[in-house]
PDB file of C-alpha atoms and ligand atoms in Angstrom:
ATOM      1  CA  ILE E 166       0.000   0.000   0.000  1.00  0.00           C
ATOM      2  CA  LYS E 167       1.318   3.407  -1.015  1.00  0.00           C
ATOM      3  CA  MET E 168       1.719   5.796   1.891  1.00  0.00           C
ATOM      4  CA  HIS E 169      -0.527   8.847   2.003  1.00  0.00           C
ATOM      5  CA  THR E 170       1.048  12.265   2.562  1.00  0.00           C
ATOM      6  CA  ASN E 171      -1.544  14.946   1.726  1.00  0.00           C
ATOM      7  CA  CYS E 172      -3.776  13.958   4.631  1.00  0.00           C
ATOM      8  CA  ARG E 173      -1.079  14.302   7.264  1.00  0.00           C
ATOM      9  CA  GLY E 174       0.209  17.275   9.221  1.00  0.00           C
ATOM     10  CA  GLY E 175      -0.902  20.871   9.466  1.00  0.00           C
ATOM     11  CA  LEU E 176      -4.248  22.599   9.546  1.00  0.00           C
ATOM     12  CA  TYR E 177      -7.335  20.659   8.471  1.00  0.00           C
ATOM     13  CA  PRO E 178      -8.942  22.314   5.393  1.00  0.00           C
ATOM     14  CA  ARG E 179     -11.587  24.996   5.957  1.00  0.00           C
ATOM     15  CA  THR E 180     -10.830  25.253   9.674  1.00  0.00           C
ATOM     16  CA  LYS E 181      -8.932  27.885  11.627  1.00  0.00           C
ATOM     17  CA  ASP E 182      -7.708  25.817  14.545  1.00  0.00           C
ATOM     18  CA  ILE E 183      -8.023  22.101  13.828  1.00  0.00           C
ATOM     19  CA  TYR E 184      -4.494  20.754  13.558  1.00  0.00           C
ATOM     20  CA  ARG E 185      -3.749  17.152  12.693  1.00  0.00           C
ATOM     21  CA  PHE E 186      -1.714  15.216  15.226  1.00  0.00           C
ATOM     22  CA  ASP E 187       1.736  14.673  13.759  1.00  0.00           C
ATOM     23  CA  VAL E 188       2.216  11.282  12.074  1.00  0.00           C
ATOM     24  CA  PRO E 189       5.791  10.673  10.923  1.00  0.00           C
ATOM     25  CA  ASP E 190       6.351   8.369   7.949  1.00  0.00           C
ATOM     26  CA  ASP E 191       7.292   5.404  10.132  1.00  0.00           C
ATOM     27  CA  LYS E 192       4.089   5.756  12.188  1.00  0.00           C
ATOM     28  CA  VAL E 193       1.559   5.839   9.381  1.00  0.00           C
ATOM     29  CA  SER E 194       0.879   2.104   9.365  1.00  0.00           C
ATOM     30  CA  TRP E 195      -1.558   0.730  11.971  1.00  0.00           C
ATOM     31  CA  ASP E 196       0.769  -2.246  12.321  1.00  0.00           C
ATOM     32  CA  VAL E 197       3.307  -0.003  14.010  1.00  0.00           C
ATOM     33  CA  GLU E 198       2.655   0.954  17.608  1.00  0.00           C
ATOM     34  CA  TYR E 199       2.308   4.695  18.261  1.00  0.00           C
ATOM     35  CA  LYS E 200       1.672   5.099  21.994  1.00  0.00           C
ATOM     36  CA  GLU E 201       1.688   8.897  21.992  1.00  0.00           C
ATOM     37  CA  TYR E 202      -0.899   9.062  19.220  1.00  0.00           C
ATOM     38  CA  GLN E 203      -3.693  11.461  20.197  1.00  0.00           C
ATOM     39  CA  PRO E 204      -5.598  12.436  17.055  1.00  0.00           C
ATOM     40  CA  VAL E 205      -8.052  15.333  17.279  1.00  0.00           C
ATOM     41  CA  ASP E 206     -11.728  14.565  16.810  1.00  0.00           C
ATOM     42  CA  TYR E 207     -13.323  16.746  14.166  1.00  0.00           C
ATOM     43  CA  THR E 208     -16.422  16.591  12.002  1.00  0.00           C
ATOM     44  CA  ALA E 209     -17.504  19.743  10.172  1.00  0.00           C
ATOM     45  CA  GLU E 210     -20.774  21.411  11.162  1.00  0.00           C
ATOM     46  CA  SER E 211     -22.037  20.992   7.573  1.00  0.00           C
ATOM     47  CA  VAL E 212     -21.655  17.209   7.967  1.00  0.00           C
ATOM     48  CA  LEU E 213     -23.167  17.055  11.469  1.00  0.00           C
ATOM     49  CA  GLN E 214     -26.324  18.699  10.137  1.00  0.00           C
ATOM     50  CA  GLN E 215     -26.745  15.473   8.189  1.00  0.00           C
ATOM     51  CA  PRO E 216     -27.509  16.557   4.628  1.00  0.00           C
ATOM     52  CA  PRO E 217     -28.537  13.695   2.272  1.00  0.00           C
ATOM     53  CA  TRP E 218     -24.883  12.947   1.431  1.00  0.00           C
ATOM     54  CA  ALA E 219     -23.862  12.459   5.074  1.00  0.00           C
ATOM     55  CA  ASP E 220     -24.207   9.580   7.552  1.00  0.00           C
ATOM     56  CA  PRO E 221     -25.501   9.984  11.099  1.00  0.00           C
ATOM     57  CA  ASP E 222     -22.998  10.442  13.901  1.00  0.00           C
ATOM     58  CA  ILE E 223     -22.953   6.763  14.882  1.00  0.00           C
ATOM     59  CA  ARG E 224     -20.672   7.261  17.866  1.00  0.00           C
ATOM     60  CA  LYS E 225     -23.015   9.700  19.563  1.00  0.00           C
ATOM     61  CA  SER E 226     -26.391   8.237  18.755  1.00  0.00           C
ATOM     62  CA  SER E 227     -28.383   6.741  21.653  1.00  0.00           C
ATOM     63  CA  GLU E 228     -30.022   3.933  19.660  1.00  0.00           C
ATOM     64  CA  PRO E 229     -27.776   1.648  17.604  1.00  0.00           C
ATOM     65  CA  ILE E 230     -27.567   2.511  13.922  1.00  0.00           C
ATOM     66  CA  LYS E 231     -27.225  -0.420  11.562  1.00  0.00           C
ATOM     67  CA  ILE E 232     -24.728   0.232   8.829  1.00  0.00           C
ATOM     68  CA  LYS E 233     -23.644  -2.532   6.479  1.00  0.00           C
ATOM     69  CA  TRP E 234     -19.902  -2.043   6.319  1.00  0.00           C
ATOM     70  CA  ASN E 235     -17.949  -3.331   3.327  1.00  0.00           C
ATOM     71  CA  SER E 236     -21.121  -3.852   1.328  1.00  0.00           C
ATOM     72  CA  LEU E 237     -23.748  -2.157  -0.755  1.00  0.00           C
ATOM     73  CA  ASP E 238     -25.877  -0.647   2.023  1.00  0.00           C
ATOM     74  CA  ASN E 239     -29.213   0.005   0.301  1.00  0.00           C
ATOM     75  CA  ASN E 240     -28.216   2.780  -2.110  1.00  0.00           C
ATOM     76  CA  ILE E 241     -24.934   3.631  -0.469  1.00  0.00           C
ATOM     77  CA  ASP E 242     -21.795   1.926  -1.670  1.00  0.00           C
ATOM     78  CA  ARG E 243     -19.686   1.191   1.404  1.00  0.00           C
ATOM     79  CA  GLN E 244     -17.384  -1.178  -0.446  1.00  0.00           C
ATOM     80  CA  THR E 245     -13.764  -0.366  -0.973  1.00  0.00           C
ATOM     81  CA  PHE E 246     -11.683  -0.990  -4.091  1.00  0.00           C
ATOM     82  CA  GLY E 247      -8.965  -2.280  -1.796  1.00  0.00           C
ATOM     83  CA  LYS E 248      -9.008  -5.046   0.784  1.00  0.00           C
ATOM     84  CA  LYS E 249     -11.915  -4.993   3.256  1.00  0.00           C
ATOM     85  CA  TYR E 250     -11.457  -2.265   5.855  1.00  0.00           C
ATOM     86  CA  ASP E 251     -11.533  -2.968   9.592  1.00  0.00           C
ATOM     87  CA  ILE E 252     -13.998  -1.595  12.115  1.00  0.00           C
ATOM     88  CA  TYR E 253     -12.517  -0.259  15.361  1.00  0.00           C
ATOM     89  CA  ASN E 254     -14.607   1.345  18.106  1.00  0.00           C
ATOM     90  CA  HIS E 255     -17.653   0.953  15.843  1.00  0.00           C
ATOM     91  CA  VAL E 256     -16.168   2.975  12.975  1.00  0.00           C
ATOM     92  CA  PRO E 257     -14.109   2.111   9.864  1.00  0.00           C
ATOM     93  CA  ARG E 258     -10.367   2.552   9.976  1.00  0.00           C
ATOM     94  CA  ASN E 259      -8.487   4.153   7.091  1.00  0.00           C
ATOM     95  CA  PRO E 260      -6.669   1.293   5.309  1.00  0.00           C
ATOM     96  CA  HIS E 261      -3.842   3.632   4.343  1.00  0.00           C
ATOM     97  CA  GLY E 262      -3.009   4.395   7.938  1.00  0.00           C
ATOM     98  CA  ARG E 263      -3.037   7.251  10.432  1.00  0.00           C
ATOM     99  CA  THR E 264      -3.965  10.798   9.469  1.00  0.00           C
ATOM    100  CA  GLY E 265      -3.803  12.584  12.830  1.00  0.00           C
ATOM    101  CA  ILE E 266      -7.548  13.184  12.946  1.00  0.00           C
ATOM    102  CA  ILE E 267     -10.606  11.092  13.832  1.00  0.00           C
ATOM    103  CA  GLY E 268     -14.238  11.732  12.961  1.00  0.00           C
ATOM    104  CA  ARG E 269     -15.254  12.582   9.406  1.00  0.00           C
ATOM    105  CA  GLY E 270     -13.838  16.069   8.892  1.00  0.00           C
ATOM    106  CA  LEU E 271     -15.486  17.411   5.738  1.00  0.00           C
ATOM    107  CA  LEU E 272     -16.503  13.994   4.433  1.00  0.00           C
ATOM    108  CA  GLY E 273     -20.060  12.712   4.707  1.00  0.00           C
ATOM    109  CA  ARG E 274     -19.571   8.963   4.893  1.00  0.00           C
ATOM    110  CA  TRP E 275     -17.815   6.815   7.434  1.00  0.00           C
ATOM    111  CA  GLY E 276     -15.389   4.685   5.477  1.00  0.00           C
ATOM    112  CA  PRO E 277     -15.049   5.145   1.716  1.00  0.00           C
ATOM    113  CA  ASN E 278     -16.554   8.235   0.080  1.00  0.00           C
ATOM    114  CA  HIS E 279     -16.875   7.395  -3.606  1.00  0.00           C
ATOM    115  CA  ALA E 280     -15.890   9.918  -6.255  1.00  0.00           C
ATOM    116  CA  ALA E 281     -15.490   9.835 -10.050  1.00  0.00           C
ATOM    117  CA  ASP E 282     -12.884  11.653 -12.136  1.00  0.00           C
ATOM    118  CA  PRO E 283     -13.466  12.338 -15.860  1.00  0.00           C
ATOM    119  CA  ILE E 284     -10.185  12.872 -17.722  1.00  0.00           C
ATOM    120  CA  ILE E 285     -11.039  14.483 -21.061  1.00  0.00           C
ATOM    121  CA  THR E 286      -8.099  14.573 -23.455  1.00  0.00           C
ATOM    122  CA  ARG E 287      -7.120  15.822 -26.921  1.00  0.00           C
ATOM    123  CA  TRP E 288      -3.828  16.279 -28.778  1.00  0.00           C
ATOM    124  CA  LYS E 289      -2.225  19.715 -28.574  1.00  0.00           C
ATOM    125  CA  VAL E 290      -2.365  21.174 -32.076  1.00  0.00           C
ATOM    126  CA  VAL E 291      -0.824  24.432 -33.322  1.00  0.00           C
ATOM    127  CA  ASP E 292      -1.264  25.547 -36.968  1.00  0.00           C
ATOM    128  CA  GLY E 293      -2.688  22.156 -37.823  1.00  0.00           C
ATOM    129  CA  HIS E 294       0.285  20.232 -36.447  1.00  0.00           C
ATOM    130  CA  LYS E 295       0.597  18.119 -33.342  1.00  0.00           C
ATOM    131  CA  VAL E 296       3.018  19.707 -30.912  1.00  0.00           C
ATOM    132  CA  LYS E 297       5.844  17.410 -29.755  1.00  0.00           C
ATOM    133  CA  GLY E 298       7.332  17.297 -26.282  1.00  0.00           C
ATOM    134  CA  GLN E 299      10.991  16.963 -25.301  1.00  0.00           C
ATOM    135  CA  ASP E 300      10.733  13.199 -25.568  1.00  0.00           C
ATOM    136  CA  GLY E 301       9.614  13.550 -29.197  1.00  0.00           C
ATOM    137  CA  LYS E 302       6.112  12.310 -28.457  1.00  0.00           C
ATOM    138  CA  PRO E 303       2.973  14.359 -29.180  1.00  0.00           C
ATOM    139  CA  VAL E 304       1.690  16.453 -26.268  1.00  0.00           C
ATOM    140  CA  LEU E 305      -1.703  15.655 -24.774  1.00  0.00           C
ATOM    141  CA  GLN E 306      -4.008  18.165 -23.107  1.00  0.00           C
ATOM    142  CA  PHE E 307      -6.770  17.555 -20.582  1.00  0.00           C
ATOM    143  CA  ILE E 308      -9.623  19.670 -19.273  1.00  0.00           C
ATOM    144  CA  ALA E 309      -8.597  20.927 -15.850  1.00  0.00           C
ATOM    145  CA  ILE E 310     -10.513  22.986 -13.338  1.00  0.00           C
ATOM    146  CA  GLN E 311      -9.199  25.187 -10.583  1.00  0.00           C
ATOM    147  CA  ARG E 312     -10.760  24.177  -7.280  1.00  0.00           C
ATOM    148  CA  ARG E 313     -12.503  26.841  -5.260  1.00  0.00           C
ATOM    149  CA  ASP E 314     -11.476  25.261  -1.930  1.00  0.00           C
ATOM    150  CA  THR E 315      -7.697  24.997  -2.413  1.00  0.00           C
ATOM    151  CA  GLY E 316      -6.937  26.897  -5.631  1.00  0.00           C
ATOM    152  CA  ASP E 317      -5.234  23.791  -7.033  1.00  0.00           C
ATOM    153  CA  TRP E 318      -5.715  22.630 -10.613  1.00  0.00           C
ATOM    154  CA  ALA E 319      -7.530  19.306 -10.721  1.00  0.00           C
ATOM    155  CA  ILE E 320      -9.656  16.894 -12.694  1.00  0.00           C
ATOM    156  CA  PRO E 321     -13.309  18.080 -12.714  1.00  0.00           C
ATOM    157  CA  GLY E 322     -14.374  15.191 -10.483  1.00  0.00           C
ATOM    158  CA  GLY E 323     -17.006  14.854  -7.815  1.00  0.00           C
ATOM    159  CA  MET E 324     -18.815  12.569  -5.444  1.00  0.00           C
ATOM    160  CA  VAL E 325     -21.050   9.733  -6.596  1.00  0.00           C
ATOM    161  CA  ASP E 326     -24.561  10.399  -5.262  1.00  0.00           C
ATOM    162  CA  ALA E 327     -26.371   7.580  -3.436  1.00  0.00           C
ATOM    163  CA  GLY E 328     -27.716   5.177  -6.035  1.00  0.00           C
ATOM    164  CA  GLU E 329     -26.045   7.035  -8.906  1.00  0.00           C
ATOM    165  CA  LEU E 330     -24.185   5.150 -11.639  1.00  0.00           C
ATOM    166  CA  VAL E 331     -20.506   6.111 -11.868  1.00  0.00           C
ATOM    167  CA  THR E 332     -20.963   6.690 -15.606  1.00  0.00           C
ATOM    168  CA  THR E 333     -23.604   9.292 -14.725  1.00  0.00           C
ATOM    169  CA  THR E 334     -21.374  10.983 -12.127  1.00  0.00           C
ATOM    170  CA  LEU E 335     -18.525  11.293 -14.630  1.00  0.00           C
ATOM    171  CA  GLN E 336     -20.647  13.124 -17.178  1.00  0.00           C
ATOM    172  CA  ARG E 337     -22.582  15.153 -14.597  1.00  0.00           C
ATOM    173  CA  GLU E 338     -19.535  16.458 -12.734  1.00  0.00           C
ATOM    174  CA  PHE E 339     -17.792  17.331 -16.001  1.00  0.00           C
ATOM    175  CA  SER E 340     -20.874  19.230 -17.166  1.00  0.00           C
ATOM    176  CA  GLU E 341     -21.271  21.074 -13.862  1.00  0.00           C
ATOM    177  CA  GLU E 342     -17.655  22.079 -13.305  1.00  0.00           C
ATOM    178  CA  ALA E 343     -16.294  22.554 -16.841  1.00  0.00           C
ATOM    179  CA  LEU E 344     -19.432  23.580 -18.738  1.00  0.00           C
ATOM    180  CA  ASN E 345     -21.395  25.292 -15.949  1.00  0.00           C
ATOM    181  CA  ALA E 346     -24.426  23.131 -16.696  1.00  0.00           C
ATOM    182  CA  LEU E 347     -26.105  24.076 -13.408  1.00  0.00           C
ATOM    183  CA  ASN E 348     -26.642  27.562 -14.825  1.00  0.00           C
ATOM    184  CA  LEU E 349     -28.348  26.332 -17.977  1.00  0.00           C
ATOM    185  CA  THR E 350     -32.096  26.082 -18.371  1.00  0.00           C
ATOM    186  CA  PRO E 351     -33.389  22.518 -17.820  1.00  0.00           C
ATOM    187  CA  GLU E 352     -34.061  22.258 -21.583  1.00  0.00           C
ATOM    188  CA  LYS E 353     -30.522  23.267 -22.535  1.00  0.00           C
ATOM    189  CA  ARG E 354     -29.042  21.003 -19.891  1.00  0.00           C
ATOM    190  CA  ASP E 355     -31.024  18.118 -21.284  1.00  0.00           C
ATOM    191  CA  LYS E 356     -29.793  18.873 -24.797  1.00  0.00           C
ATOM    192  CA  LEU E 357     -26.196  19.002 -23.558  1.00  0.00           C
ATOM    193  CA  ARG E 358     -26.606  15.699 -21.757  1.00  0.00           C
ATOM    194  CA  LYS E 359     -27.800  14.005 -24.933  1.00  0.00           C
ATOM    195  CA  CYS E 360     -24.891  15.467 -26.945  1.00  0.00           C
ATOM    196  CA  LEU E 361     -22.276  14.358 -24.444  1.00  0.00           C
ATOM    197  CA  LYS E 362     -23.741  10.907 -24.017  1.00  0.00           C
ATOM    198  CA  VAL E 363     -22.164   9.623 -27.231  1.00  0.00           C
ATOM    199  CA  PHE E 364     -18.705  10.907 -26.326  1.00  0.00           C
ATOM    200  CA  PHE E 365     -18.946   9.525 -22.791  1.00  0.00           C
ATOM    201  CA  LYS E 366     -19.692   6.044 -24.100  1.00  0.00           C
ATOM    202  CA  ASN E 367     -16.067   5.285 -24.881  1.00  0.00           C
ATOM    203  CA  GLY E 368     -14.186   5.610 -21.644  1.00  0.00           C
ATOM    204  CA  LYS E 369     -11.028   3.813 -20.582  1.00  0.00           C
ATOM    205  CA  GLU E 370     -10.379   3.131 -16.935  1.00  0.00           C
ATOM    206  CA  VAL E 371      -7.244   4.854 -15.695  1.00  0.00           C
ATOM    207  CA  TYR E 372      -7.389   4.369 -11.932  1.00  0.00           C
ATOM    208  CA  LYS E 373      -9.615   2.812  -9.320  1.00  0.00           C
ATOM    209  CA  GLY E 374      -8.842   3.179  -5.624  1.00  0.00           C
ATOM    210  CA  TYR E 375      -7.768   5.377  -2.753  1.00  0.00           C
ATOM    211  CA  VAL E 376      -7.252   9.126  -3.254  1.00  0.00           C
ATOM    212  CA  ASP E 377      -4.594  10.899  -1.199  1.00  0.00           C
ATOM    213  CA  ASP E 378      -6.985  13.783  -0.461  1.00  0.00           C
ATOM    214  CA  ILE E 379      -6.402  16.514   2.138  1.00  0.00           C
ATOM    215  CA  ARG E 380      -9.849  15.832   3.628  1.00  0.00           C
ATOM    216  CA  ASN E 381      -9.208  12.187   4.582  1.00  0.00           C
ATOM    217  CA  THR E 382      -9.321  11.158   8.229  1.00  0.00           C
ATOM    218  CA  ASP E 383      -8.681   7.980  10.214  1.00  0.00           C
ATOM    219  CA  ASN E 384     -12.339   7.045   9.674  1.00  0.00           C
ATOM    220  CA  SER E 385     -13.312   8.597   6.325  1.00  0.00           C
ATOM    221  CA  TRP E 386     -11.512   8.710   3.014  1.00  0.00           C
ATOM    222  CA  ILE E 387     -12.064   9.242  -0.706  1.00  0.00           C
ATOM    223  CA  GLU E 388     -11.872   6.513  -3.326  1.00  0.00           C
ATOM    224  CA  THR E 389     -12.314   7.215  -7.013  1.00  0.00           C
ATOM    225  CA  VAL E 390     -12.760   5.781 -10.468  1.00  0.00           C
ATOM    226  CA  ALA E 391     -10.824   7.850 -13.009  1.00  0.00           C
ATOM    227  CA  MET E 392     -11.847   7.349 -16.637  1.00  0.00           C
ATOM    228  CA  ASN E 393     -10.230   8.733 -19.749  1.00  0.00           C
ATOM    229  CA  PHE E 394     -12.385  10.020 -22.610  1.00  0.00           C
ATOM    230  CA  HIS E 395     -10.152  10.859 -25.556  1.00  0.00           C
ATOM    231  CA  ASP E 396     -11.091  13.005 -28.553  1.00  0.00           C
ATOM    232  CA  ASP E 397      -8.430  11.627 -30.883  1.00  0.00           C
ATOM    233  CA  ASN E 398      -9.165  13.683 -33.996  1.00  0.00           C
ATOM    234  CA  GLY E 399     -10.243  16.790 -32.097  1.00  0.00           C
ATOM    235  CA  THR E 400     -13.656  16.998 -33.660  1.00  0.00           C
ATOM    236  CA  SER E 401     -16.032  16.662 -30.739  1.00  0.00           C
ATOM    237  CA  VAL E 402     -15.399  17.617 -27.113  1.00  0.00           C
ATOM    238  CA  ALA E 403     -12.113  19.270 -28.120  1.00  0.00           C
ATOM    239  CA  ASN E 404     -14.148  22.177 -29.476  1.00  0.00           C
ATOM    240  CA  LEU E 405     -16.484  22.744 -26.545  1.00  0.00           C
ATOM    241  CA  ALA E 406     -16.696  26.215 -25.025  1.00  0.00           C
ATOM    242  CA  LEU E 407     -15.493  25.830 -21.435  1.00  0.00           C
ATOM    243  CA  THR E 408     -17.062  27.743 -18.540  1.00  0.00           C
ATOM    244  CA  ALA E 409     -16.218  27.073 -14.909  1.00  0.00           C
ATOM    245  CA  GLY E 410     -19.151  26.221 -12.679  1.00  0.00           C
ATOM    246  CA  ASP E 411     -20.166  24.883  -9.259  1.00  0.00           C
ATOM    247  CA  ASP E 412     -17.036  24.328  -7.124  1.00  0.00           C
ATOM    248  CA  ALA E 413     -14.651  25.335  -9.958  1.00  0.00           C
ATOM    249  CA  VAL E 414     -13.378  28.913 -10.367  1.00  0.00           C
ATOM    250  CA  SER E 415     -11.513  28.426 -13.680  1.00  0.00           C
ATOM    251  CA  VAL E 416     -11.319  25.859 -16.413  1.00  0.00           C
ATOM    252  CA  LYS E 417      -8.852  25.315 -19.260  1.00  0.00           C
ATOM    253  CA  TRP E 418      -7.001  22.789 -21.415  1.00  0.00           C
ATOM    254  CA  LEU E 419      -3.768  21.974 -19.599  1.00  0.00           C
ATOM    255  CA  ASP E 420      -0.731  20.329 -21.221  1.00  0.00           C
ATOM    256  CA  ILE E 421       0.014  16.910 -19.773  1.00  0.00           C
ATOM    257  CA  ALA E 422       3.657  16.864 -18.665  1.00  0.00           C
ATOM    258  CA  GLN E 423       5.803  15.685 -15.820  1.00  0.00           C
ATOM    259  CA  SER E 424       6.038  19.250 -14.504  1.00  0.00           C
ATOM    260  CA  LEU E 425       2.296  19.364 -13.721  1.00  0.00           C
ATOM    261  CA  LYS E 426       1.215  20.226 -10.205  1.00  0.00           C
ATOM    262  CA  LEU E 427      -2.241  18.902  -9.460  1.00  0.00           C
ATOM    263  CA  TYR E 428      -4.630  18.359  -6.553  1.00  0.00           C
ATOM    264  CA  ALA E 429      -4.453  15.099  -4.540  1.00  0.00           C
ATOM    265  CA  ASN E 430      -2.781  12.301  -6.523  1.00  0.00           C
ATOM    266  CA  HIS E 431      -4.271  13.383  -9.846  1.00  0.00           C
ATOM    267  CA  LYS E 432      -0.809  13.718 -11.403  1.00  0.00           C
ATOM    268  CA  GLU E 433      -0.345   9.976 -11.028  1.00  0.00           C
ATOM    269  CA  PHE E 434      -3.464   9.476 -13.171  1.00  0.00           C
ATOM    270  CA  MET E 435      -2.080  11.807 -15.865  1.00  0.00           C
ATOM    271  CA  LYS E 436       1.124   9.807 -16.141  1.00  0.00           C
ATOM    272  CA  LYS E 437      -0.959   6.729 -16.781  1.00  0.00           C
ATOM    273  CA  VAL E 438      -3.021   8.531 -19.451  1.00  0.00           C
ATOM    274  CA  ALA E 439       0.115   9.774 -21.245  1.00  0.00           C
ATOM    275  CA  ASN E 440       1.496   6.266 -21.188  1.00  0.00           C
ATOM    276  CA  ASP E 441      -1.742   4.618 -22.385  1.00  0.00           C
ATOM    277  CA  LEU E 442      -2.151   7.036 -25.323  1.00  0.00           C
ATOM    278  CA  ASN E 443       1.585   7.120 -26.080  1.00  0.00           C
ATOM    279  CA  GLY E 444       1.725  10.864 -25.487  1.00  0.00           C
ATOM    280  CA  SER E 445       4.570  12.961 -24.165  1.00  0.00           C
ATOM    281  CA  TRP E 446       5.372  12.925 -20.431  1.00  0.00           C
TER     282      TRP E 446
HETATM  283  C1  RP5 Q  37     -10.758  14.117  -5.186  1.00  0.00           C
HETATM  284  O1  RP5 Q  37     -11.762  15.061  -4.887  1.00  0.00           O
HETATM  285  C2  RP5 Q  37     -11.349  13.179  -6.199  1.00  0.00           C
HETATM  286  O2  RP5 Q  37     -10.328  12.618  -6.993  1.00  0.00           O
HETATM  287  C3  RP5 Q  37     -12.289  14.085  -6.952  1.00  0.00           C
HETATM  288  O3  RP5 Q  37     -11.610  14.764  -7.981  1.00  0.00           O
HETATM  289  C4  RP5 Q  37     -12.728  15.115  -5.930  1.00  0.00           C
HETATM  290  C5  RP5 Q  37     -14.101  14.892  -5.364  1.00  0.00           C
HETATM  291  O4  RP5 Q  37     -14.424  15.865  -4.401  1.00  0.00           O
HETATM  292  P1  RP5 Q  37     -15.187  17.220  -4.742  1.00  0.00           P
HETATM  293  O5  RP5 Q  37     -14.627  17.755  -6.046  1.00  0.00           O
HETATM  294  O6  RP5 Q  37     -16.636  16.885  -4.866  1.00  0.00           O
HETATM  295  O7  RP5 Q  37     -14.887  18.142  -3.604  1.00  0.00           O
HETATM  296  O8  RP5 Q  37     -10.380  13.438  -4.045  1.00  0.00           O
HETATM  297 MG1   MG Q  38     -18.856  18.973  -8.338  1.00  0.00          MG
HETATM  298 MG1   MG Q  39     -15.559  18.530  -7.704  1.00  0.00          MG
END
């Protein structure tokens, strides 16, 4: 298991005074004893108010709440892409180790919080010619958004709603964040959905698993399915007018290269895409 780094140390996102308990590299694994470990307990107010995307606070409830861990719990997918997670003190334990914080932080679900990441690519073309990178291979570009919460450039991904198909999440999040679909009239949104449907049919899986996200805690973490949708001849999605929407403040085509700096472990996904399409890295 690859060690997480983004969800360790420092101030927890969107708080002023919630600091993670320090977890040095050699104390990340639960298999290693860490006697001094005293993680802070934090769950954001927005989560405690229990919106539809959040679980109840099982540790504080008077009557027992039945949650089907490691399975499809009615509409909520509590399965992990990794090995089954353990339950300690009635709550799931992050399979990637300590984070210095217990509770759910900004995440709604105990255990895995499922997301989907649509990676839309095209070849970089200038004056009708494919641009080549230093390695002599053609340069790829992907549609990136700038996140409102951290300012980082990222894939326009989002959370899978309860009962939602991942294929739906991929297209919906892309439309909301990169095309500002939430600001369209219902008729126009419907038209857009039908147009995109064809393009979103041919996806290739790039990654499936744990995300090293700054919001992860000892009890809640993000897992994602990243899919690549490639416009090889630049005739469809490559020509879309991009407008940032929802939790994105900017959107643009970004060159895929080793020098990229992206949110969470999204750069890892880009390397895989460049490799799969034989593009420059
Ligand atoms: C990342 O956060 C995932 O890879 C996905 O891109 C995103 C989902 O969270 P929101 O964009 O909904 O905040 O961990
Ligand atoms: Mg979103
Ligand atoms: Mg998002």
